[in-house]
């Protein structure tokens, strides 16, 4: 805990690969994201994680998809080269390489410092429509899986997790376990954390995994 509290007190931004490592250190399921700054490094990262992979810009852009900074389902070396060279030309050489996660329901986990209550956790429906749907619930950390389940059950679009139009049901228990562990992390980090957003957290029929993370320490807030 103290290692990450000290890191968040630093004024250097926390990169996505580092943020994913922090999540895993606290038991929150997250992809093995690898930072790369050249084509050779990206190729080495893809060989290590195993294809298919996702390539994302690490240029510090909040909305990577809108900036065409995300390429999904890269099957081998040739399309990785093409995707990297295009991204490098438009957005710079810094990228993240991560294994492609199985499809599922996209959820969100987040936390902010509330002036009155301190750290406040949010969970809800995620993905590109998160800011449109605004379907979230809030809770003070830490909380257990049972409380996480109560929060999930209050979501307006809760039925999506049970499967719609032939889609399989999502592993709600896995998401609730991840949310509880996330809340313990937020409580442990306390006021050293400025804000954090995990979007999306993909909840498949058999597990849930955070595939994108934005972490800002209290001293890094602009």
XYZ file of N, CA, C and O in Angstrom:
888
model
N 0.827 -1.207 0.000
C 0.000 0.000 0.000
C 0.858 1.253 0.000
O 0.628 2.184 -0.773
N 1.881 1.267 0.858
C 2.704 2.470 0.966
C 3.455 2.775 -0.326
O 3.693 3.944 -0.648
N 3.813 1.721 -1.062
C 4.499 1.944 -2.346
C 3.620 2.749 -3.283
O 4.069 3.712 -3.920
N 2.349 2.379 -3.364
C 1.451 3.069 -4.280
C 1.010 4.430 -3.742
O 0.815 5.368 -4.517
N 0.880 4.571 -2.432
C 0.589 5.899 -1.867
C 1.730 6.866 -2.189
O 1.499 8.019 -2.561
N 2.954 6.368 -2.076
C 4.112 7.203 -2.404
C 4.140 7.531 -3.890
O 4.437 8.672 -4.272
N 3.812 6.540 -4.733
C 3.816 6.786 -6.184
C 2.777 7.822 -6.562
O 3.025 8.698 -7.405
N 1.598 7.758 -5.963
C 0.531 8.705 -6.283
C 0.832 10.103 -5.773
O 0.261 11.088 -6.260
N 1.724 10.205 -4.786
C 2.124 11.516 -4.276
C 3.147 12.190 -5.184
O 3.426 13.381 -5.042
N 3.698 11.406 -6.120
C 4.647 11.936 -7.101
C 3.881 12.791 -8.103
O 2.704 12.559 -8.376
N 4.552 13.783 -8.684
C 3.872 14.622 -9.674
C 3.975 14.072 -11.092
O 3.458 14.661 -12.041
N 4.612 12.904 -11.263
C 4.697 12.276 -12.575
C 3.401 11.523 -12.862
O 2.898 10.788 -11.999
N 2.811 11.680 -14.058
C 1.565 10.971 -14.400
C 1.736 9.460 -14.313
O 2.810 8.922 -14.576
N 0.659 8.789 -13.947
C 0.648 7.331 -13.884
C 0.196 6.792 -15.245
O -0.923 7.062 -15.680
N 1.049 6.047 -15.919
C 0.696 5.471 -17.207
C -0.276 4.323 -17.057
O -0.457 3.765 -15.965
N -0.894 3.933 -18.173
C -1.919 2.893 -18.116
C -1.350 1.546 -17.705
O -1.965 0.814 -16.909
N -0.184 1.180 -18.222
C 0.416 -0.100 -17.849
C 0.704 -0.127 -16.350
O 0.481 -1.137 -15.675
N 1.177 0.990 -15.820
C 1.458 1.086 -14.386
C 0.163 1.026 -13.577
O 0.102 0.382 -12.520
N -0.883 1.682 -14.081
C -2.185 1.654 -13.409
C -2.730 0.227 -13.345
O -3.286 -0.198 -12.319
N -2.570 -0.517 -14.430
C -3.029 -1.902 -14.443
C -2.267 -2.752 -13.431
O -2.841 -3.634 -12.781
N -0.980 -2.478 -13.284
C -0.194 -3.216 -12.300
C -0.674 -2.904 -10.881
O -0.747 -3.790 -10.024
N -1.009 -1.642 -10.628
C -1.535 -1.262 -9.323
C -2.826 -2.016 -9.021
O -3.010 -2.540 -7.916
N -3.710 -2.103 -9.988
C -4.957 -2.843 -9.805
C -4.682 -4.294 -9.455
O -5.257 -4.849 -8.505
N -3.807 -4.929 -10.213
C -3.503 -6.346 -9.965
C -2.877 -6.548 -8.591
O -3.128 -7.549 -7.923
N -2.065 -5.576 -8.150
C -1.449 -5.674 -6.823
C -2.494 -5.684 -5.713
O -2.255 -6.235 -4.632
N -3.644 -5.071 -5.971
C -4.724 -5.042 -4.991
C -5.783 -6.120 -5.268
O -6.846 -6.111 -4.658
N -5.485 -7.019 -6.196
C -6.399 -8.115 -6.464
C -7.544 -7.781 -7.386
O -8.483 -8.579 -7.519
N -7.501 -6.624 -8.042
C -8.533 -6.254 -8.998
C -8.134 -6.809 -10.366
O -7.028 -6.509 -10.850
N -8.968 -7.622 -11.020
C -8.580 -8.225 -12.297
C -8.376 -7.175 -13.388
O -9.249 -6.338 -13.626
N -7.222 -7.206 -14.027
C -6.886 -6.231 -15.070
C -5.972 -6.891 -16.089
O -5.191 -7.788 -15.748
N -6.070 -6.455 -17.337
C -5.245 -7.035 -18.394
C -3.766 -6.734 -18.157
O -3.406 -5.775 -17.476
N -2.928 -7.576 -18.740
C -1.473 -7.397 -18.661
C -1.045 -6.419 -19.752
O -0.561 -6.817 -20.825
N -1.223 -5.138 -19.492
C -0.871 -4.111 -20.469
C 0.634 -3.851 -20.437
O 1.247 -3.823 -19.368
N 1.221 -3.656 -21.619
C 2.662 -3.428 -21.731
C 2.893 -2.126 -22.488
O 2.345 -1.922 -23.581
N 3.699 -1.245 -21.920
C 4.031 0.019 -22.578
C 5.130 -0.218 -23.620
O 6.042 -1.020 -23.415
N 5.028 0.492 -24.740
C 6.035 0.404 -25.795
C 6.221 1.780 -26.415
O 5.283 2.583 -26.453
N 7.433 2.046 -26.905
C 7.721 3.354 -27.485
C 8.328 3.242 -28.881
O 8.857 4.215 -29.416
N 8.258 2.047 -29.472
C 8.753 1.846 -30.831
C 8.058 0.631 -31.410
O 7.434 -0.152 -30.675
N 8.192 0.455 -32.720
C 7.591 -0.711 -33.364
C 8.208 -2.002 -32.835
O 7.497 -2.969 -32.553
N 9.526 -2.011 -32.661
C 10.180 -3.216 -32.157
C 9.680 -3.566 -30.761
O 9.454 -4.741 -30.446
N 9.505 -2.558 -29.911
C 9.006 -2.807 -28.558
C 7.560 -3.299 -28.595
O 7.174 -4.181 -27.820
N 6.760 -2.736 -29.500
C 5.367 -3.175 -29.631
C 5.303 -4.625 -30.105
O 4.483 -5.413 -29.616
N 6.156 -4.987 -31.038
C 6.190 -6.368 -31.534
C 6.626 -7.330 -30.425
O 6.076 -8.422 -30.287
N 7.620 -6.918 -29.646
C 8.069 -7.759 -28.541
C 6.967 -7.931 -27.501
O 6.771 -9.030 -26.962
N 6.242 -6.848 -27.238
C 5.143 -6.911 -26.268
C 4.049 -7.845 -26.746
O 3.492 -8.635 -25.977
N 3.721 -7.763 -28.040
C 2.680 -8.631 -28.599
C 3.103 -10.097 -28.555
O 2.294 -10.984 -28.285
N 4.382 -10.365 -28.789
C 4.881 -11.736 -28.713
C 4.793 -12.258 -27.289
O 4.500 -13.438 -27.058
N 5.033 -11.369 -26.317
C 4.991 -11.776 -24.913
C 3.558 -12.027 -24.442
O 3.291 -13.031 -23.781
N 2.624 -11.116 -24.791
C 1.235 -11.278 -24.336
C 0.522 -12.355 -25.144
O -0.359 -13.042 -24.630
N 0.919 -12.510 -26.408
C 0.256 -13.457 -27.299
C -0.865 -12.804 -28.086
O -1.631 -12.009 -27.548
N -0.923 -13.092 -29.376
C -1.986 -12.571 -30.239
C -3.288 -13.337 -29.980
O -3.250 -14.486 -29.540
N -4.448 -12.690 -30.258
C -4.648 -11.329 -30.756
C -4.453 -10.286 -29.660
O -4.619 -10.581 -28.477
N -4.083 -9.066 -30.102
C -3.819 -7.995 -29.144
C -4.611 -6.740 -29.512
O -5.176 -6.618 -30.599
N -4.609 -5.829 -28.548
C -5.167 -4.491 -28.733
C -4.008 -3.506 -28.686
O -3.111 -3.630 -27.842
N -4.011 -2.538 -29.588
C -3.005 -1.484 -29.602
C -3.698 -0.173 -29.271
O -4.702 0.178 -29.900
N -3.170 0.543 -28.264
C -3.765 1.810 -27.846
C -2.691 2.879 -27.726
O -1.562 2.595 -27.324
N -3.050 4.099 -28.067
C -2.121 5.196 -27.866
C -1.906 5.427 -26.372
O -2.806 5.238 -25.562
N -0.685 5.823 -26.032
C -0.362 6.201 -24.658
C 0.005 7.673 -24.605
O 0.811 8.105 -23.783
N -0.633 8.455 -25.478
C -0.311 9.872 -25.590
C -1.018 10.738 -24.558
O -0.968 11.957 -24.641
N -1.708 10.101 -23.609
C -2.388 10.876 -22.579
C -3.724 11.425 -23.018
O -4.217 12.412 -22.458
N -4.345 10.790 -24.008
C -5.641 11.217 -24.520
C -6.736 10.497 -23.737
O -6.737 9.265 -23.639
N -7.671 11.270 -23.164
C -8.723 10.677 -22.331
C -9.667 9.805 -23.152
O -10.031 8.708 -22.743
N -10.079 10.294 -24.313
C -11.034 9.566 -25.150
C -10.289 8.983 -26.353
O -10.301 9.523 -27.450
N -9.641 7.853 -26.126
C -8.784 7.265 -27.156
C -9.567 6.825 -28.387
O -9.105 6.970 -29.513
N -10.762 6.270 -28.172
C -11.549 5.760 -29.297
C -11.906 6.878 -30.264
O -11.782 6.726 -31.489
N -12.353 8.008 -29.723
C -12.736 9.132 -30.573
C -11.560 9.666 -31.385
O -11.728 10.184 -32.480
N -10.345 9.537 -30.826
C -9.143 10.007 -31.520
C -8.548 8.939 -32.431
O -7.446 9.120 -32.945
N -9.299 7.847 -32.629
C -8.804 6.712 -33.412
C -7.472 6.225 -32.855
O -6.531 5.928 -33.593
N -7.443 6.147 -31.527
C -6.243 5.715 -30.837
C -6.335 4.317 -30.280
O -5.544 3.944 -29.403
N -7.295 3.524 -30.779
C -7.458 2.140 -30.334
C -7.687 1.251 -31.556
O -8.545 1.547 -32.387
N -6.917 0.178 -31.675
C -7.115 -0.811 -32.737
C -7.290 -2.170 -32.063
O -6.404 -2.625 -31.329
N -8.422 -2.815 -32.318
C -8.762 -4.074 -31.669
C -8.431 -5.276 -32.554
O -8.322 -5.150 -33.774
N -8.294 -6.412 -31.919
C -8.223 -7.711 -32.595
C -7.141 -7.754 -33.674
O -7.394 -8.141 -34.821
N -5.927 -7.370 -33.295
C -4.782 -7.475 -34.201
C -4.261 -8.906 -34.140
O -3.825 -9.382 -33.090
N -4.308 -9.603 -35.276
C -4.108 -11.054 -35.280
C -2.646 -11.486 -35.362
O -2.285 -12.557 -34.876
N -1.789 -10.663 -35.996
C -0.388 -11.066 -36.130
C 0.481 -9.855 -36.415
O 0.029 -8.710 -36.323
N 1.728 -10.122 -36.797
C 2.728 -9.060 -36.897
C 2.420 -8.031 -37.985
O 2.633 -6.824 -37.779
N 1.919 -8.457 -39.134
C 1.708 -7.524 -40.246
C 0.695 -6.425 -39.911
O 0.988 -5.234 -40.078
N -0.516 -6.755 -39.444
C -1.453 -5.691 -39.081
C -0.992 -4.883 -37.869
O -1.355 -3.707 -37.737
N -0.169 -5.477 -36.993
C 0.382 -4.701 -35.879
C 1.287 -3.607 -36.409
O 1.218 -2.449 -35.954
N 2.137 -3.946 -37.367
C 3.022 -2.940 -37.971
C 2.214 -1.814 -38.610
O 2.500 -0.634 -38.403
N 1.195 -2.183 -39.380
C 0.366 -1.178 -40.047
C -0.307 -0.266 -39.030
O -0.307 0.967 -39.168
N -0.898 -0.865 -37.991
C -1.599 -0.086 -36.974
C -0.646 0.816 -36.207
O -0.949 1.984 -35.940
N 0.527 0.278 -35.860
C 1.490 1.071 -35.100
C 2.004 2.255 -35.917
O 2.071 3.384 -35.411
N 2.355 2.017 -37.164
C 2.906 3.098 -37.984
C 1.884 4.209 -38.194
O 2.225 5.394 -38.192
N 0.608 3.842 -38.355
C -0.444 4.850 -38.496
C -0.614 5.641 -37.194
O -0.708 6.874 -37.207
N -0.625 4.931 -36.072
C -0.812 5.593 -34.783
C 0.385 6.468 -34.438
O 0.236 7.578 -33.897
N 1.568 5.985 -34.745
C 2.776 6.768 -34.488
C 2.757 8.076 -35.265
O 3.099 9.145 -34.731
N 2.327 8.015 -36.508
C 2.287 9.206 -37.356
C 1.294 10.246 -36.825
O 1.572 11.443 -36.825
N 0.151 9.782 -36.329
C -0.902 10.710 -35.898
C -0.795 11.134 -34.435
O -1.078 12.280 -34.088
N -0.385 10.185 -33.561
C -0.495 10.433 -32.128
C 0.808 10.269 -31.358
O 0.835 10.514 -30.151
N 1.888 9.859 -32.060
C 3.168 9.702 -31.385
C 3.518 8.248 -31.142
O 2.681 7.351 -31.290
N 4.760 7.982 -30.749
C 5.260 6.605 -30.674
C 4.838 5.824 -29.427
O 4.950 4.591 -29.418
N 4.398 6.489 -28.384
C 4.074 5.799 -27.130
C 2.745 5.068 -27.249
O 1.710 5.669 -27.565
N 2.765 3.754 -26.986
C 1.554 2.937 -27.113
C 1.467 1.946 -25.949
O 2.420 1.762 -25.183
N 0.306 1.325 -25.861
C 0.069 0.220 -24.939
C -0.343 -0.994 -25.772
O -1.185 -0.888 -26.670
N 0.244 -2.133 -25.480
C -0.130 -3.396 -26.117
C -0.724 -4.287 -25.039
O -0.140 -4.456 -23.961
N -1.897 -4.865 -25.316
C -2.560 -5.724 -24.330
C -3.275 -6.860 -25.045
O -3.700 -6.710 -26.194
N -3.440 -7.988 -24.380
C -4.191 -9.085 -24.993
C -5.649 -8.700 -25.183
O -6.214 -7.935 -24.387
N -6.263 -9.213 -26.242
C -7.675 -8.939 -26.502
C -8.525 -9.719 -25.505
O -8.392 -10.925 -25.365
N -9.420 -9.010 -24.830
C -10.292 -9.648 -23.847
C -11.568 -10.142 -24.528
O -12.037 -9.549 -25.507
N -12.130 -11.228 -24.013
C -13.371 -11.771 -24.567
C -14.499 -10.748 -24.454
O -14.512 -9.905 -23.558
N -15.457 -10.835 -25.368
C -16.575 -9.895 -25.379
C -17.456 -10.088 -24.144
O -17.507 -11.173 -23.550
N -18.148 -9.022 -23.764
C -19.044 -9.083 -22.621
C -19.731 -7.744 -22.411
O -19.665 -6.855 -23.268
N -20.374 -7.594 -21.280
C -21.038 -6.336 -20.935
C -19.978 -5.367 -20.402
O -19.160 -5.733 -19.565
N -20.019 -4.140 -20.892
C -19.033 -3.149 -20.474
C -19.557 -2.358 -19.277
O -20.584 -1.693 -19.354
N -18.818 -2.455 -18.171
C -19.166 -1.758 -16.937
C -18.093 -0.727 -16.611
O -17.065 -0.644 -17.296
N -18.321 0.033 -15.557
C -17.368 1.056 -15.142
C -17.202 1.010 -13.633
O -18.156 0.758 -12.894
N -15.979 1.207 -13.173
C -15.662 1.419 -11.771
C -14.861 2.705 -11.675
O -13.969 2.946 -12.502
N -15.152 3.516 -10.681
C -14.427 4.766 -10.546
C -14.425 5.254 -9.107
O -15.108 4.699 -8.239
N -13.638 6.285 -8.854
C -13.602 6.897 -7.524
C -13.127 8.334 -7.649
O -12.319 8.666 -8.525
N -13.662 9.173 -6.785
C -13.293 10.584 -6.702
C -13.170 10.972 -5.233
O -13.719 10.315 -4.360
N -12.505 12.082 -4.996
C -12.452 12.645 -3.659
C -13.631 13.601 -3.484
O -13.735 14.611 -4.161
N -14.546 13.241 -2.597
C -15.690 14.090 -2.298
C -15.308 15.074 -1.180
O -14.729 14.648 -0.175
N -15.607 16.366 -1.328
C -15.215 17.352 -0.316
C -15.756 17.042 1.077
O -15.124 17.376 2.079
N -16.917 16.396 1.133
C -17.544 16.114 2.423
C -17.213 14.724 2.955
O -16.929 14.550 4.141
N -17.232 13.717 2.080
C -17.113 12.330 2.526
C -15.736 11.708 2.290
O -15.470 10.609 2.767
N -14.877 12.362 1.522
C -13.599 11.758 1.172
C -13.743 10.865 -0.045
O -14.579 11.126 -0.926
N -12.978 9.764 -0.141
C -13.066 8.894 -1.324
C -14.475 8.327 -1.491
O -15.081 7.846 -0.531
N -14.967 8.404 -2.721
C -16.310 7.923 -3.036
C -16.226 7.053 -4.283
O -15.734 7.491 -5.320
N -16.708 5.819 -4.174
C -16.647 4.858 -5.278
C -17.924 4.923 -6.110
O -19.018 5.099 -5.565
N -17.788 4.771 -7.417
C -18.943 4.671 -8.310
C -18.823 3.402 -9.130
O -17.719 2.953 -9.460
N -19.960 2.803 -9.437
C -19.992 1.658 -10.354
C -21.249 1.750 -11.196
O -22.260 2.297 -10.775
N -21.175 1.235 -12.415
C -22.342 1.305 -13.278
C -22.071 0.789 -14.663
O -21.083 0.086 -14.920
N -22.961 1.152 -15.577
C -22.835 0.741 -16.964
C -21.748 1.575 -17.631
O -21.723 2.804 -17.500
N -20.851 0.907 -18.364
C -19.706 1.605 -18.928
C -19.675 1.574 -20.445
O -20.705 1.481 -21.099
N -18.452 1.649 -20.977
C -18.278 1.702 -22.421
C -18.407 3.114 -22.955
O -18.392 4.093 -22.207
N -18.565 3.218 -24.269
C -18.617 4.535 -24.908
C -19.879 5.307 -24.546
O -19.939 6.530 -24.708
N -20.912 4.610 -24.033
C -22.160 5.286 -23.678
C -22.229 5.675 -22.203
O -23.259 6.160 -21.740
N -21.139 5.493 -21.462
C -21.160 5.753 -20.020
C -21.585 7.181 -19.719
O -22.405 7.430 -18.821
N -21.052 8.147 -20.481
C -21.367 9.542 -20.214
C -22.758 9.922 -20.711
O -23.296 10.959 -20.314
N -23.329 9.089 -21.566
C -24.685 9.345 -22.065
C -25.730 8.721 -21.144
O -26.737 9.348 -20.813
N -25.476 7.493 -20.700
C -26.444 6.785 -19.871
C -26.484 7.310 -18.443
O -27.550 7.377 -17.829
N -25.328 7.671 -17.902
C -25.228 8.123 -16.500
C -25.928 7.140 -15.562
O -26.649 7.555 -14.643
N -25.729 5.857 -15.791
C -26.369 4.827 -14.972
C -25.333 4.307 -13.984
O -24.674 3.279 -14.218
N -25.176 5.016 -12.859
C -24.174 4.664 -11.858
C -24.772 4.742 -10.462
O -25.775 5.416 -10.233
N -24.127 4.035 -9.547
C -24.450 4.089 -8.130
C -23.176 4.435 -7.373
O -22.067 4.162 -7.833
N -23.352 5.036 -6.185
C -22.210 5.494 -5.404
C -22.212 4.844 -4.025
O -23.261 4.520 -3.477
N -21.008 4.676 -3.467
C -20.890 4.095 -2.136
C -19.566 4.516 -1.512
O -18.569 4.758 -2.212
N -19.562 4.569 -0.188
C -18.324 4.836 0.541
C -17.526 3.540 0.670
O -18.095 2.489 0.987
N -16.222 3.593 0.440
C -15.399 2.388 0.613
C -14.949 2.244 2.065
O -14.906 3.237 2.798
N -14.602 1.003 2.477
C -14.699 -0.233 1.694
C -16.077 -0.871 1.844
O -16.793 -0.580 2.801
N -16.438 -1.725 0.893
C -17.677 -2.497 1.004
C -17.427 -3.909 0.504
O -16.430 -4.177 -0.172
N -18.327 -4.817 0.850
C -18.155 -6.221 0.486
C -18.929 -6.562 -0.783
O -19.599 -5.705 -1.377
N -18.851 -7.817 -1.198
C -19.505 -8.236 -2.444
C -21.023 -8.142 -2.351
O -21.682 -7.844 -3.346
N -21.573 -8.385 -1.161
C -23.027 -8.287 -0.994
C -23.501 -6.860 -1.224
O -24.541 -6.628 -1.862
N -22.745 -5.894 -0.717
C -23.129 -4.492 -0.929
C -22.953 -4.111 -2.398
O -23.775 -3.373 -2.959
N -21.897 -4.621 -3.025
C -21.703 -4.368 -4.451
C -22.886 -4.897 -5.247
O -23.353 -4.253 -6.193
N -23.395 -6.069 -4.855
C -24.551 -6.655 -5.550
C -25.784 -5.759 -5.386
O -26.556 -5.592 -6.341
N -25.963 -5.177 -4.214
C -27.092 -4.258 -4.014
C -26.979 -3.051 -4.940
O -27.970 -2.587 -5.505
N -25.766 -2.546 -5.089
C -25.552 -1.403 -5.982
C -25.863 -1.777 -7.426
O -26.523 -1.021 -8.151
N -25.387 -2.943 -7.855
C -25.659 -3.411 -9.215
C -27.157 -3.556 -9.451
O -27.681 -3.166 -10.512
N -27.856 -4.094 -8.477
C -29.302 -4.329 -8.622
C -30.099 -3.037 -8.716
O -31.260 -3.054 -9.137
N -29.491 -1.906 -8.340
C -30.176 -0.616 -8.425
C -29.997 0.067 -9.782
O -30.612 1.103 -10.046
N -29.142 -0.486 -10.634
C -28.886 0.133 -11.940
C -30.116 0.030 -12.830
O -30.790 -1.002 -12.866
N -30.385 1.069 -13.588
C -31.553 1.089 -14.473
C -31.443 0.039 -15.574
O -32.446 -0.522 -15.999
N -30.208 -0.200 -16.047
C -29.989 -1.152 -17.139
C -29.461 -2.485 -16.609
O -28.776 -3.218 -17.318
N -29.809 -2.800 -15.390
C -29.375 -4.032 -14.729
C -29.675 -5.287 -15.565
O -28.882 -6.240 -15.604
N -30.805 -5.291 -16.280
C -31.227 -6.469 -17.034
C -30.228 -6.860 -18.122
O -30.179 -8.031 -18.527
N -29.428 -5.911 -18.585
C -28.440 -6.216 -19.624
C -27.473 -7.297 -19.143
O -27.006 -8.136 -19.922
N -27.185 -7.311 -17.855
C -26.248 -8.284 -17.308
C -26.804 -9.704 -17.327
O -26.051 -10.671 -17.249
N -28.123 -9.826 -17.399
C -28.743 -11.153 -17.443
C -28.803 -11.722 -18.848
O -29.255 -12.847 -19.037
N -28.355 -10.935 -19.849
C -28.390 -11.380 -21.239
C -29.648 -10.907 -21.934
O -30.751 -11.106 -21.423
N -29.493 -10.256 -23.070
C -30.631 -9.790 -23.854
C -30.450 -10.227 -25.306
O -29.333 -10.332 -25.805
N -31.566 -10.525 -25.957
C -31.556 -10.916 -27.367
C -30.580 -12.053 -27.651
O -29.790 -12.004 -28.607
N -30.618 -13.045 -26.792
C -29.798 -14.226 -27.018
C -28.393 -14.158 -26.472
O -27.661 -15.153 -26.525
N -27.981 -13.004 -25.953
C -26.632 -12.895 -25.388
C -26.567 -13.651 -24.065
O -27.536 -13.676 -23.306
N -25.424 -14.276 -23.768
C -25.307 -15.002 -22.502
C -25.260 -14.050 -21.317
O -24.893 -12.878 -21.453
N -25.640 -14.535 -20.159
C -25.594 -13.724 -18.942
C -24.148 -13.433 -18.557
O -23.251 -14.255 -18.771
N -23.933 -12.254 -18.006
C -22.595 -11.874 -17.551
C -22.338 -12.436 -16.156
O -23.272 -12.724 -15.406
N -21.073 -12.571 -15.816
C -20.682 -13.094 -14.509
C -20.770 -11.969 -13.480
O -19.767 -11.316 -13.151
N -21.976 -11.752 -12.965
C -22.204 -10.657 -12.021
C -21.397 -10.867 -10.740
O -20.872 -9.906 -10.157
N -21.270 -12.105 -10.296
C -20.511 -12.381 -9.076
C -19.059 -11.928 -9.223
O -18.473 -11.367 -8.282
N -18.472 -12.173 -10.393
C -17.083 -11.762 -10.627
C -16.958 -10.245 -10.587
O -15.988 -9.704 -10.030
N -17.937 -9.553 -11.172
C -17.891 -8.091 -11.152
C -18.041 -7.569 -9.730
O -17.342 -6.633 -9.327
N -18.938 -8.146 -8.957
C -19.145 -7.701 -7.578
C -17.899 -7.940 -6.729
O -17.543 -7.112 -5.880
N -17.222 -9.063 -6.956
C -15.966 -9.337 -6.254
C -14.912 -8.306 -6.638
O -14.177 -7.787 -5.784
N -14.821 -7.981 -7.929
C -13.865 -6.976 -8.384
C -14.194 -5.611 -7.795
O -13.294 -4.865 -7.384
N -15.481 -5.264 -7.739
C -15.899 -3.976 -7.178
C -15.542 -3.886 -5.706
O -15.088 -2.841 -5.221
N -15.730 -4.988 -4.969
C -15.388 -4.995 -3.543
C -13.882 -4.813 -3.352
O -13.446 -4.036 -2.482
N -13.076 -5.522 -4.140
C -11.622 -5.379 -4.035
C -11.187 -3.974 -4.439
O -10.271 -3.401 -3.835
N -11.841 -3.427 -5.442
C -11.569 -2.051 -5.868
C -11.842 -1.088 -4.714
O -11.064 -0.162 -4.456
N -12.949 -1.296 -4.007
C -13.305 -0.405 -2.893
C -12.282 -0.486 -1.762
O -11.976 0.519 -1.112
N -11.759 -1.682 -1.517
C -10.714 -1.848 -0.505
C -9.456 -1.087 -0.927
O -8.792 -0.437 -0.104
N -9.119 -1.146 -2.212
C -7.972 -0.401 -2.727
C -8.165 1.096 -2.540
O -7.250 1.801 -2.081
N -9.347 1.600 -2.873
C -9.627 3.027 -2.741
C -9.513 3.458 -1.287
O -8.937 4.512 -0.971
N -10.029 2.652 -0.385
C -9.938 2.966 1.040
C -8.488 2.983 1.505
O -8.081 3.858 2.285
N -7.696 2.031 1.020
C -6.293 1.942 1.427
C -5.475 3.116 0.899
O -4.588 3.631 1.590
N -5.766 3.550 -0.320
C -5.009 4.655 -0.917
C -5.405 6.001 -0.328
O -4.613 6.945 -0.324
N -6.637 6.098 0.174
C -7.085 7.292 0.880
C -6.931 8.564 0.081
O -7.226 8.613 -1.119
N -6.400 9.603 0.744
C -6.328 10.917 0.111
C -5.162 11.057 -0.854
O -4.977 12.113 -1.457
N -4.362 10.003 -1.029
C -3.284 10.065 -2.020
C -3.827 9.955 -3.444
O -3.161 10.336 -4.403
N -5.046 9.423 -3.561
C -5.668 9.253 -4.878
C -6.542 10.449 -5.207
O -7.394 10.847 -4.414
N -6.336 11.017 -6.403
C -7.185 12.114 -6.858
C -8.442 11.581 -7.516
O -9.560 11.873 -7.098
N -8.271 10.772 -8.543
C -9.397 10.136 -9.218
C -8.921 8.906 -9.982
O -7.741 8.789 -10.311
N -9.865 8.018 -10.243
C -9.563 6.813 -11.011
C -10.811 6.391 -11.764
O -11.916 6.465 -11.238
N -10.619 5.991 -13.023
C -11.706 5.479 -13.849
C -11.247 4.199 -14.526
O -10.210 4.195 -15.208
N -12.006 3.139 -14.344
C -11.795 1.894 -15.081
C -12.965 1.752 -16.035
O -14.079 1.452 -15.627
N -12.713 2.006 -17.309
C -13.777 1.960 -18.302
C -13.201 1.612 -19.669
O -12.438 2.396 -20.231
N -13.581 0.420 -20.192
C -14.559 -0.479 -19.582
C -13.925 -1.555 -18.707
O -12.751 -1.880 -18.848
N -14.761 -2.078 -17.822
C -14.516 -3.353 -17.165
C -15.417 -4.349 -17.887
O -16.643 -4.237 -17.829
N -14.823 -5.262 -18.634
C -15.606 -6.189 -19.449
C -16.028 -7.388 -18.602
O -15.191 -8.096 -18.049
N -17.339 -7.570 -18.504
C -17.893 -8.674 -17.723
C -18.410 -9.717 -18.706
O -19.460 -9.544 -19.334
N -17.665 -10.808 -18.852
C -18.022 -11.884 -19.775
C -18.834 -12.935 -19.019
O -19.079 -12.801 -17.824
N -19.245 -14.005 -19.683
C -19.992 -15.053 -18.973
C -19.183 -15.769 -17.895
O -19.763 -16.436 -17.042
N -17.852 -15.646 -17.908
C -17.040 -16.415 -16.973
C -16.112 -15.597 -16.092
O -15.485 -16.140 -15.176
N -15.999 -14.286 -16.338
C -15.082 -13.476 -15.535
C -15.311 -11.998 -15.823
O -16.170 -11.639 -16.640
N -14.549 -11.148 -15.140
C -14.559 -9.726 -15.479
C -13.126 -9.211 -15.434
O -12.311 -9.693 -14.630
N -12.820 -8.258 -16.309
C -11.461 -7.751 -16.438
C -11.487 -6.273 -16.804
O -12.177 -5.873 -17.746
N -10.735 -5.472 -16.074
C -10.557 -4.067 -16.444
C -9.595 -4.004 -17.628
O -8.509 -4.580 -17.573
N -10.001 -3.306 -18.684
C -9.147 -3.248 -19.875
C -8.664 -1.828 -20.170
O -7.879 -1.623 -21.085
N -9.117 -0.864 -19.416
C -8.656 0.518 -19.602
C -8.706 1.225 -18.258
O -9.684 1.072 -17.519
N -7.666 1.979 -17.940
C -7.612 2.636 -16.631
C -6.995 4.037 -16.757
O -5.997 4.224 -17.451
N -7.615 4.969 -16.050
C -7.072 6.326 -15.908
C -6.910 6.585 -14.416
O -7.893 6.535 -13.669
N -5.689 6.813 -13.979
C -5.389 7.051 -12.566
C -4.688 8.386 -12.424
O -3.701 8.663 -13.119
N -5.188 9.206 -11.511
C -4.586 10.510 -11.245
C -4.369 10.635 -9.739
O -5.318 10.523 -8.950
N -3.113 10.848 -9.338
C -2.812 11.062 -7.929
C -3.264 12.435 -7.482
O -3.454 13.352 -8.289
N -3.396 12.607 -6.180
C -3.874 13.883 -5.641
C -2.951 15.037 -6.035
O -3.402 16.139 -6.308
N -1.652 14.752 -6.100
C -0.682 15.793 -6.450
C -0.572 16.005 -7.957
O 0.116 16.907 -8.411
N -1.237 15.140 -8.736
C -1.150 15.232 -10.197
C -2.341 15.938 -10.805
O -2.406 16.136 -12.018
N -3.344 16.291 -9.977
C -4.529 16.948 -10.507
C -4.195 18.366 -10.940
O -3.562 19.119 -10.205
N -4.625 18.684 -12.186
C -4.305 20.007 -12.707
C -5.435 20.986 -12.471
O -6.504 20.625 -12.073
